[in-house]
CSV table of C-alpha atoms and ligand atoms in Angstrom, one decimal:
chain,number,residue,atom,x,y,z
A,1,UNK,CA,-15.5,-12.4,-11.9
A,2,UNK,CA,-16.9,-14.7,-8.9
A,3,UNK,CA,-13.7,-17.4,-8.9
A,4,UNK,CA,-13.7,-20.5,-6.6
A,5,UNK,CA,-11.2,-18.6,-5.0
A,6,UNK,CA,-12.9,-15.5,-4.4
A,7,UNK,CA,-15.6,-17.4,-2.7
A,8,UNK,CA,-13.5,-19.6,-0.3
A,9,UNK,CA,-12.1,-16.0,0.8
A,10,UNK,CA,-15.1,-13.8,1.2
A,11,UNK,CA,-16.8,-17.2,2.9
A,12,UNK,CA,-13.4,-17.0,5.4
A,13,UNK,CA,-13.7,-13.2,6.2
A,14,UNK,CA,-17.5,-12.9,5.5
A,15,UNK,CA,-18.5,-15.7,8.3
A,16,UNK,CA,-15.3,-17.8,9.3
A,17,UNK,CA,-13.8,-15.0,10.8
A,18,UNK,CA,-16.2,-12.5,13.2
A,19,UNK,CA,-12.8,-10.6,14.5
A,20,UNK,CA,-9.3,-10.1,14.9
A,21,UNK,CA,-9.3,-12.8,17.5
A,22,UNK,CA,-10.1,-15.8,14.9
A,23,UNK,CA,-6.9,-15.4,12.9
A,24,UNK,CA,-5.3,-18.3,12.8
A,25,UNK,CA,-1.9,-16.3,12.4
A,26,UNK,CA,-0.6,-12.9,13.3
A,27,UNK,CA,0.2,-12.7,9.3
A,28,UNK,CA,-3.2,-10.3,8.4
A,29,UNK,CA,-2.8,-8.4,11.9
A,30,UNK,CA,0.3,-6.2,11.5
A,31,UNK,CA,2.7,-5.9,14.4
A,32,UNK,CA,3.8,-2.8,13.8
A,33,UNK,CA,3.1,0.5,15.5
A,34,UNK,CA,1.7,3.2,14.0
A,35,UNK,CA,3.7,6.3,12.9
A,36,UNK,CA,3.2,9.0,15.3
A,37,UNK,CA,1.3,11.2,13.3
A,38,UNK,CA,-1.4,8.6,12.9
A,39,UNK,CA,-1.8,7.7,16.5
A,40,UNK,CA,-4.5,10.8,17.1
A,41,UNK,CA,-6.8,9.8,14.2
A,42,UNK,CA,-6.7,6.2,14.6
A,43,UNK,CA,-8.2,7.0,18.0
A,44,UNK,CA,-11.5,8.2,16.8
A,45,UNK,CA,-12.1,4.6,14.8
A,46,UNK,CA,-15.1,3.0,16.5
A,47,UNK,CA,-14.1,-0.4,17.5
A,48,UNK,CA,-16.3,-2.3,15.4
A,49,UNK,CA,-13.9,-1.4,12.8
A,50,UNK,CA,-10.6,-1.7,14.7
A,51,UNK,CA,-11.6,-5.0,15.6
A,52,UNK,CA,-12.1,-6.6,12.3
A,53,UNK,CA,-9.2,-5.2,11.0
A,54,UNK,CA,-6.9,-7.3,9.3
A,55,UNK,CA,-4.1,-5.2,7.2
A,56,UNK,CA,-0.6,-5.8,7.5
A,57,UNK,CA,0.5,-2.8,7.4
A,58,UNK,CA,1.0,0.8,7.1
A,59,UNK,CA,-0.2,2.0,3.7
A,60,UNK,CA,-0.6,5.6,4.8
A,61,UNK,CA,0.6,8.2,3.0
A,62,UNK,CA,1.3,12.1,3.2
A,63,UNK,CA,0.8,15.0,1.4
A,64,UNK,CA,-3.4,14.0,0.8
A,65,UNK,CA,-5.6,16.8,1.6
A,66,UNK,CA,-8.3,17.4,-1.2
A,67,UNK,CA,-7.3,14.5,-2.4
A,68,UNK,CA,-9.4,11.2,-4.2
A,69,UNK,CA,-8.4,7.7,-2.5
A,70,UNK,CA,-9.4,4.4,-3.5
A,71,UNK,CA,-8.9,1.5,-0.9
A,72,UNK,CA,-9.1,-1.9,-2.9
A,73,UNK,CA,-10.0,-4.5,-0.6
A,74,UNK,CA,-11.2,-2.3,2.3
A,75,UNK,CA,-12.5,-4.7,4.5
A,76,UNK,CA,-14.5,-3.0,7.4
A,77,UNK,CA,-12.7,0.5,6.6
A,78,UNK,CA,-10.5,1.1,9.0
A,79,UNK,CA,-8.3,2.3,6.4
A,80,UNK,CA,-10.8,4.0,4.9
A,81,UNK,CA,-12.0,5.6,7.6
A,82,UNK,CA,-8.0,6.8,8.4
A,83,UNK,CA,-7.8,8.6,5.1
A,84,UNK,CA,-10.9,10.6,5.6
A,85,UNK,CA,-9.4,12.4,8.0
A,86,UNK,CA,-6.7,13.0,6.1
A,87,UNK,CA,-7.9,14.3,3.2
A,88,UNK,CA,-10.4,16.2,4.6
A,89,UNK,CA,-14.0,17.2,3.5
A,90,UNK,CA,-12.9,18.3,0.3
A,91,UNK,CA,-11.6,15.0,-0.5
A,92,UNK,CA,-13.2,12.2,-1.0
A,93,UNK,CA,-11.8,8.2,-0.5
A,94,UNK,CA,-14.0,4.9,-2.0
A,95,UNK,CA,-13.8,1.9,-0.1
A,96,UNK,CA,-14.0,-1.6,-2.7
A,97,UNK,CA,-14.6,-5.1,-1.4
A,98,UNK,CA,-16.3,-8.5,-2.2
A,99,UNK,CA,-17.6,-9.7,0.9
A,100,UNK,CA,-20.9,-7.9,2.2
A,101,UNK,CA,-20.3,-8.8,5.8
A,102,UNK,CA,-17.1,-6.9,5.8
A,103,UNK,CA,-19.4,-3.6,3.8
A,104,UNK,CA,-22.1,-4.2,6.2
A,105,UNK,CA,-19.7,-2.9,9.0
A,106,UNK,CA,-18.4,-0.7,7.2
A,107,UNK,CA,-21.4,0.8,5.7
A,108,UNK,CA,-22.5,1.1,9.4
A,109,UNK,CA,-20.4,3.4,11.1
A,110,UNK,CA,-20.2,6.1,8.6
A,111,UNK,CA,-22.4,8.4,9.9
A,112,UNK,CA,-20.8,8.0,13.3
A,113,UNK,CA,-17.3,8.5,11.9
A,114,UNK,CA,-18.8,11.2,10.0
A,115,UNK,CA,-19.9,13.2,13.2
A,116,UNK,CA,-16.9,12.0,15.3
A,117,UNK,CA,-14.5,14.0,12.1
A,118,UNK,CA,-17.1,17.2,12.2
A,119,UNK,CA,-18.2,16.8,8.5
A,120,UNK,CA,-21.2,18.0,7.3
A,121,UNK,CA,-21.6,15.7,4.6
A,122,UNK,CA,-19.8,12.0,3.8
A,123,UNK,CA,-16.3,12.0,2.2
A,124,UNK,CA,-16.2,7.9,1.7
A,125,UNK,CA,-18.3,5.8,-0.2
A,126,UNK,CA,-18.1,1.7,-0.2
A,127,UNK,CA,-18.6,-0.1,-2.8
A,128,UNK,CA,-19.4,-4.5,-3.4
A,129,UNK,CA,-16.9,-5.1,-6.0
A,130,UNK,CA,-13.9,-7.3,-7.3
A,131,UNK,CA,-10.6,-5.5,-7.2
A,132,UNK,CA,-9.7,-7.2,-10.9
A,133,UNK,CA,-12.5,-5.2,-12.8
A,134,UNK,CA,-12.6,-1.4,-11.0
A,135,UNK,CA,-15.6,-1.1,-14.2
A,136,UNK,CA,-17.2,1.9,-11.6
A,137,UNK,CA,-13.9,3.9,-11.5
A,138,UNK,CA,-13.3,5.7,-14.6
A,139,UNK,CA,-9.7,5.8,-16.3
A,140,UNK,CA,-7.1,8.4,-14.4
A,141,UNK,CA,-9.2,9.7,-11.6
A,142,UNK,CA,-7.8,8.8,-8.8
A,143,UNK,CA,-5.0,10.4,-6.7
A,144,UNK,CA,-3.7,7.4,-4.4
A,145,UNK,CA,-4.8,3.5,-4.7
A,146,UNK,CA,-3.9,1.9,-1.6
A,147,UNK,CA,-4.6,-1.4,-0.1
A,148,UNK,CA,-3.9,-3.7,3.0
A,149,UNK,CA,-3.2,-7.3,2.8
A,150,UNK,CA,-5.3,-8.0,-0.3
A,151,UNK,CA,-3.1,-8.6,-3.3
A,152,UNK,CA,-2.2,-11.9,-1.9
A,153,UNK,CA,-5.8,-13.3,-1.8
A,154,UNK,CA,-6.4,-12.4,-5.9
A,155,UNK,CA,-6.1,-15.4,-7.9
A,156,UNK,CA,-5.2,-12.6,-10.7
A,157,UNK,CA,-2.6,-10.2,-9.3
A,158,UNK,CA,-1.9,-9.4,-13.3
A,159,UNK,CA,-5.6,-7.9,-13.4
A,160,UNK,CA,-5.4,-6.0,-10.5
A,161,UNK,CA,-2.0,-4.4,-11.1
A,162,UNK,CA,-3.9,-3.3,-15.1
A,163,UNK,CA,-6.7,-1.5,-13.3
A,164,UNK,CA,-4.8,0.3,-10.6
A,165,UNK,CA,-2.8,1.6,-13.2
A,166,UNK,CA,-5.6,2.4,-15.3
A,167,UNK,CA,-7.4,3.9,-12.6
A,168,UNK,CA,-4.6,6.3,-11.4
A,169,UNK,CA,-4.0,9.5,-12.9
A,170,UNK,CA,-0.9,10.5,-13.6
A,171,UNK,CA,1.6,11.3,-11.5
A,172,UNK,CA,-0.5,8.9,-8.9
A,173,UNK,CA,0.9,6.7,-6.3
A,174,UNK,CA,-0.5,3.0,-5.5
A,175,UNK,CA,1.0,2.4,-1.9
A,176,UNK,CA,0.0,-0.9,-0.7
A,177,UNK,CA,1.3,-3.1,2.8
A,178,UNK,CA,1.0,-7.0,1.4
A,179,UNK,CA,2.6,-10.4,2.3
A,180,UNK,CA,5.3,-11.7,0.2
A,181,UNK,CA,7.5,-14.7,0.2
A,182,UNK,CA,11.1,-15.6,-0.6
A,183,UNK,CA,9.8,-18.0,-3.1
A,184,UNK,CA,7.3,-19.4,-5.5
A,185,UNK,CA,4.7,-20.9,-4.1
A,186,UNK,CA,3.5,-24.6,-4.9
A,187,UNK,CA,-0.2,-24.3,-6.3
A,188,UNK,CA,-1.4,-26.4,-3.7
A,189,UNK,CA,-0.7,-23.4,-0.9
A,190,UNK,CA,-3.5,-21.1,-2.6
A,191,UNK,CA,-6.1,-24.3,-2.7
A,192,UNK,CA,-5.6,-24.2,0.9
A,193,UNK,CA,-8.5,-22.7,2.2
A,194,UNK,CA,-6.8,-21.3,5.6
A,195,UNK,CA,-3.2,-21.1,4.0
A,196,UNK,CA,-5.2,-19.2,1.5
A,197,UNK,CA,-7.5,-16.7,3.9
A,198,UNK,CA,-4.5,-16.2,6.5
A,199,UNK,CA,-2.5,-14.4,3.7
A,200,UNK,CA,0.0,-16.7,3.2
A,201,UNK,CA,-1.1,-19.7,0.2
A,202,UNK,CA,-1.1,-16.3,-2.4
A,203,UNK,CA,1.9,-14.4,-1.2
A,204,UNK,CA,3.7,-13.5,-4.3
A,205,UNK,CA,7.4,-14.2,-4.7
A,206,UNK,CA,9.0,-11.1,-5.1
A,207,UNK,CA,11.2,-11.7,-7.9
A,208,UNK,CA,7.7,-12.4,-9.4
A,209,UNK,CA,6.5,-9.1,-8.0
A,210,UNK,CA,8.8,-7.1,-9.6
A,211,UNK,CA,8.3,-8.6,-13.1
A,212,UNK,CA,4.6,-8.7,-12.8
A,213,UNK,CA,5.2,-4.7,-11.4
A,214,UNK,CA,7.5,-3.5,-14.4
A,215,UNK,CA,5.4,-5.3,-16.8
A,216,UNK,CA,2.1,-3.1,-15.7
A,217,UNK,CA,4.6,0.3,-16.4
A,218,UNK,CA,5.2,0.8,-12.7
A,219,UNK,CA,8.9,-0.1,-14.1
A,220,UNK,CA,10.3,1.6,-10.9
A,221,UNK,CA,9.0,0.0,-7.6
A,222,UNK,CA,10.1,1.6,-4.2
A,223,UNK,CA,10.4,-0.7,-0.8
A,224,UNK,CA,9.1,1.1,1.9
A,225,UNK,CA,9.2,-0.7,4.9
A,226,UNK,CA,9.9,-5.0,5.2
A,227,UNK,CA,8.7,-6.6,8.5
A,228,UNK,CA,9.4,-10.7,8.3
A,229,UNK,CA,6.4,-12.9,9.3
A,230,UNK,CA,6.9,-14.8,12.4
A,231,UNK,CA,4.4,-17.8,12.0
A,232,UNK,CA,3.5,-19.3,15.3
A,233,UNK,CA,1.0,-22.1,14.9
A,234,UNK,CA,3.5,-25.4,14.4
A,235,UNK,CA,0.5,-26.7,12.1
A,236,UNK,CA,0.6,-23.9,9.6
A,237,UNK,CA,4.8,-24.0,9.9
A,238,UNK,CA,5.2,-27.5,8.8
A,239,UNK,CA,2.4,-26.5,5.5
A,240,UNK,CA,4.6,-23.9,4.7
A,241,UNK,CA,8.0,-25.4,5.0
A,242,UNK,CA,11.1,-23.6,4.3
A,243,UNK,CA,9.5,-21.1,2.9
A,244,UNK,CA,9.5,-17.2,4.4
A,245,UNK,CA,7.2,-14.6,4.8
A,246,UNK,CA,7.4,-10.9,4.7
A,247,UNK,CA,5.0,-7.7,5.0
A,248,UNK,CA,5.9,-5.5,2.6
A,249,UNK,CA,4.9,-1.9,1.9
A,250,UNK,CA,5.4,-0.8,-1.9
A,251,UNK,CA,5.3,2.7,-3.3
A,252,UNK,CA,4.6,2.1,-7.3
A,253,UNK,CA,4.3,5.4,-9.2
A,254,UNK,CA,2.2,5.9,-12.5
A,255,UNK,CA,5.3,8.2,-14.0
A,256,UNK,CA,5.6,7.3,-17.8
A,257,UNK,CA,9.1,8.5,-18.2
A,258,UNK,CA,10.5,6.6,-15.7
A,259,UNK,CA,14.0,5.0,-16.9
A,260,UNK,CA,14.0,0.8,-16.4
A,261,UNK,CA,17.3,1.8,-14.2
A,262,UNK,CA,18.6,4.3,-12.0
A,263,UNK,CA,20.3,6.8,-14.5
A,264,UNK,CA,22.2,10.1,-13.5
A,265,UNK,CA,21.1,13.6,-15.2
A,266,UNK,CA,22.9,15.7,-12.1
A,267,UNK,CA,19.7,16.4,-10.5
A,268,UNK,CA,19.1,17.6,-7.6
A,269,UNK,CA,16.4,17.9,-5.5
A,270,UNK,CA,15.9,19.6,-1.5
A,271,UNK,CA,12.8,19.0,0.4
A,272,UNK,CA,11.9,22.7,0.5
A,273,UNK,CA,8.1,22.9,1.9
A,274,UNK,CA,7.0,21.5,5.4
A,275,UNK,CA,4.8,18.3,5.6
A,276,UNK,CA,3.3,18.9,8.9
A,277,UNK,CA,2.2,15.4,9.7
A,278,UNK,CA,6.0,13.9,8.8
A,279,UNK,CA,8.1,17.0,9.8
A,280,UNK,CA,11.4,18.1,8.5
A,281,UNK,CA,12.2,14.4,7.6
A,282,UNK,CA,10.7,12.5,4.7
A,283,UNK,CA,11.0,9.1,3.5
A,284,UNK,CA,10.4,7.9,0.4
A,285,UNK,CA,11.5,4.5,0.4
A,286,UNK,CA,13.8,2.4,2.7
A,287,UNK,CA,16.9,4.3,1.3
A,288,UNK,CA,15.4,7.6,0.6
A,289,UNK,CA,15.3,9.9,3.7
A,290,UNK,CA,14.9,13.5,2.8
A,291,UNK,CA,16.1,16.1,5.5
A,292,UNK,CA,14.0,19.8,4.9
A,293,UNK,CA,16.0,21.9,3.3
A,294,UNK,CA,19.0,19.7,2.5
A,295,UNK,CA,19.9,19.4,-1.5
A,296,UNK,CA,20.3,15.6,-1.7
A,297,UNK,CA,21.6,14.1,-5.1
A,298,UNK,CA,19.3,11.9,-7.1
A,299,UNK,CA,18.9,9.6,-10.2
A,300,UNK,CA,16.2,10.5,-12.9
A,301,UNK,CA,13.8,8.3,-11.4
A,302,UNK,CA,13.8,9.5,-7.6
A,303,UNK,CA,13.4,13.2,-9.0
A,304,UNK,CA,10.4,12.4,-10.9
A,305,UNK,CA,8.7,10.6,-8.1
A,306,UNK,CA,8.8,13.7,-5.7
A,307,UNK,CA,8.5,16.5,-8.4
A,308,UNK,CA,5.9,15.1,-10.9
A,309,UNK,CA,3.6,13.6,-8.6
A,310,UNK,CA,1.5,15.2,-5.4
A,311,UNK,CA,4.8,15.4,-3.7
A,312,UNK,CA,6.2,18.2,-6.0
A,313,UNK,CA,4.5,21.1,-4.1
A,314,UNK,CA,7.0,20.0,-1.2
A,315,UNK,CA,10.3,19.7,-3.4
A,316,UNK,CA,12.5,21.6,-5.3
A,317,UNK,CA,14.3,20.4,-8.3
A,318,UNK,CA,17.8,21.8,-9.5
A,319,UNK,CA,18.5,20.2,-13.1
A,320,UNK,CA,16.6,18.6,-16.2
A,321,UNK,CA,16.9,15.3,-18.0
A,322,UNK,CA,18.9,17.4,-21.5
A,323,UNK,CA,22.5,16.1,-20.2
A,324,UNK,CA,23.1,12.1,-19.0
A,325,UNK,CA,25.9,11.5,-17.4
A,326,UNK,CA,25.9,7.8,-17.5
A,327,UNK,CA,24.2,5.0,-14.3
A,328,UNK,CA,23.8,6.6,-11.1
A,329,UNK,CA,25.5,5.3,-8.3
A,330,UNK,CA,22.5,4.1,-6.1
A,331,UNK,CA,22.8,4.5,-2.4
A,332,UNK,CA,21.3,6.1,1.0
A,333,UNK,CA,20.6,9.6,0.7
A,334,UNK,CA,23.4,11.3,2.5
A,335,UNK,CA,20.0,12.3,5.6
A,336,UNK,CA,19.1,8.6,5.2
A,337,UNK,CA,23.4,7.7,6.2
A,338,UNK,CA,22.9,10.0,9.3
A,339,UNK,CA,19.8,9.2,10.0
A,340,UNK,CA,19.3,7.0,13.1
A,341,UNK,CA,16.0,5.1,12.1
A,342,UNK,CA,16.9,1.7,10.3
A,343,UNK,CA,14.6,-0.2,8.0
A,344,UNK,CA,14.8,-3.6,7.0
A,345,UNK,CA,15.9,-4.3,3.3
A,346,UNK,CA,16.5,-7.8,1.8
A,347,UNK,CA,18.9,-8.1,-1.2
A,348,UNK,CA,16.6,-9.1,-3.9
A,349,UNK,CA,15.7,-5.5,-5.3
A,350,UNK,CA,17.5,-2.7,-7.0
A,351,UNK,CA,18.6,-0.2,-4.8
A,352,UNK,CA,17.5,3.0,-6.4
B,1,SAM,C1,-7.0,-9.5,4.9
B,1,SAM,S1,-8.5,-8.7,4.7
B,1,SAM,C2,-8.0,-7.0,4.7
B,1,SAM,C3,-9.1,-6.1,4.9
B,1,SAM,C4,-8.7,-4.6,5.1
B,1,SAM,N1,-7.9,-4.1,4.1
B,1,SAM,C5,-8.1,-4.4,6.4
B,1,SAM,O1,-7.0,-3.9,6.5
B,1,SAM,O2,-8.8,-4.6,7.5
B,1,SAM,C6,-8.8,-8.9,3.0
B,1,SAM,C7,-10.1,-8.2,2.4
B,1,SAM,O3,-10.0,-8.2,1.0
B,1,SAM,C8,-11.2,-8.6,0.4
B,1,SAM,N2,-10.9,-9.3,-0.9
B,1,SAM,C9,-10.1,-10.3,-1.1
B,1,SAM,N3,-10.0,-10.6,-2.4
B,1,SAM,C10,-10.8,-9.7,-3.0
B,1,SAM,C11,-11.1,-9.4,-4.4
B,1,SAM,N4,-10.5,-10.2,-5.3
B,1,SAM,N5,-11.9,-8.4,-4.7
B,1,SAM,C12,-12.5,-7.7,-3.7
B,1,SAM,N6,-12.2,-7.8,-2.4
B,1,SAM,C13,-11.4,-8.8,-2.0
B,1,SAM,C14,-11.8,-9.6,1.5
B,1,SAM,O4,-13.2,-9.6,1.3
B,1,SAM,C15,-11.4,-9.0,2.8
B,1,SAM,O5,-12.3,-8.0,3.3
């Protein structure tokens, strides 16, 4: 696969861009501060990295020690080079991208990083490679896919949706930060070279998303976080038009018995077991706040995601799938209600 696409964007990040600084927009340069938890190890990324980093979000997940991560589009690892600390030495995370430059950088700080985390030997590997054909990465043998404001820039999303799920094992979570919009795009935007290479020209609509999402059998998607794109240059406003922008961080689970809506069994799951890096609240999307030890009613779908997947060690489940009782009524989580911390939500998805 070497499309005219994929060469107008690895020329753009390969020699266009040399750091953060270049970006035309603040669209693949998230403004959002870190959780807490990650502050400590972010700290120890050399600043080669850090300064060629151009994610748009927070694709960081918990509950990944011993764990195998694969970061599609990895750019100069700072992602990368986030989850090796937190899945230790006996995990292991790959880095994939197209553009040498970006590997080169990468490639060239390991050992560094490597000392700076106290490991005796590597636990990240980077790989020159097309996100749309994974052919190194055989079939269910990865934990976690995540990625950081790549999706947009593949001229086949289709593809790369296939081989995540492919490349998952189940029970496995792709959790990816990306820029959407709140419409199709006209074709025009993605032949745009810096429309294109500043994440906006291939933002998905996310009507499309979903479709494209359920069709790949991640039928359940989960909003995590939505941060709307603020596009300063008056240039690059009057391309885009009327059209709006997004960062949006997905949870899609590989969980074959997911229902296609949210259906009510009487489960009931509690967030028994401490995640020491979130605390006694977890969230699993932008309506699911789980409180440690309070019972919280779910529908089908929310219990499988936090029992059947890496999750499960930290849940308890009251409840099976024998009885239905007819939809569930979707909602907050009664923690999520009295919870003070808001996220942004827009009205275009289901809400369970
Ligand atoms: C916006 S940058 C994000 C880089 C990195 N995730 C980060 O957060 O710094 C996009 C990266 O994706 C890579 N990329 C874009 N399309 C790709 C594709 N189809 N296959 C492999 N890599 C791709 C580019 O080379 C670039 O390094």
């Amino acid at each position: 696969m070497n499309t005219h696409t994929h060469i107008s964007i690895s020329d753009y990040y390969g020699s266009i861009l040399e750091s953060t600084q270049d970006l035309k927009t603040s669209v693949c340069c998230t403004a959002e501060s870190p959780p807490n938890w990650l502050r400590e190890p972010l700290e120890k990324i050399h600043t080669d990295v850090t300064e060629r980093f151009y994610g748009c979000g927070f694709p960081i997940a918990e509950a990944v020690r011993g764990k195998t991560v694969l970061d599609l589009g990895c750019g100069t690892g700072r992602d990368v080079y986030l989850f090796s600390q937190l899945v230790g030495e006996e995990g292991f995370v790959h880095g994939i991208d197209m553009t040498r430059e970006q590997l080169k950088v990468a490639q060239s700080t390991r050992d560094w990083h490597m000392q700076q985390f106290g490991y005796k030997k590597p636990n990240v590997a980077f790989h020159q490679g097309y996100i749309e054909e994974l052919s190194e990465v055989k079939d269910e043998s990865v934990d976690l896919v995540i990625s950081n404001c790549v999706l947009n820039l593949s001229p086949r999303k289709d593809l790369v949706l296939k081989e995540v799920f492919r490349a998952l094992k189940p029970g496995g979570e792709f959790l990816f930060s990306d820029i959407f919009s709140d419409r199709r795009l006209p074709p025009w935007m993605m032949e745009d070279q810096v429309l294109l290479g500043e994440c906006l020209g291939g933002a998905l609509y996310v009507g499309d998303f979903l479709s494209l999402a359920r069709n790949t059998r991640f039928l359940d998607p989960r909003k995590l976080t939505s941060t709307s794109v603020d596009i300063t240059s008056h240039e690059i406003r009057a391309k885009v038009g009327a059209a709006r922008f997004a960062s949006v961080t997905w949870r899609l689970f590989k969980l074959e018995a997911l229902d296609d809506r949210c259906e009510d069994y009487g489960q009931i799951v509690t967030y028994t077991s401490l995640m020491p890096e979130v605390g006694s609240q977890f969230r699993l999307d932008d309506h699911h706040i789980f409180e440690l030890g309070r019972p919280e009613r779910v529908c089908g779908n929310t219990a499988a995601m936090l029992v059947d997947t890496r999750y499960g060690a930290h849940f308890t489940l009251v409840g099976d799938k024998s009885i239905h009782y007819g939809e569930f009524p979707c909602g907050d989580t009664i923690a999520q209600q009295s919870s003070s911390t808001t996220t942004s939500t827009s009205a275009t998805e289901p809400c369970c």
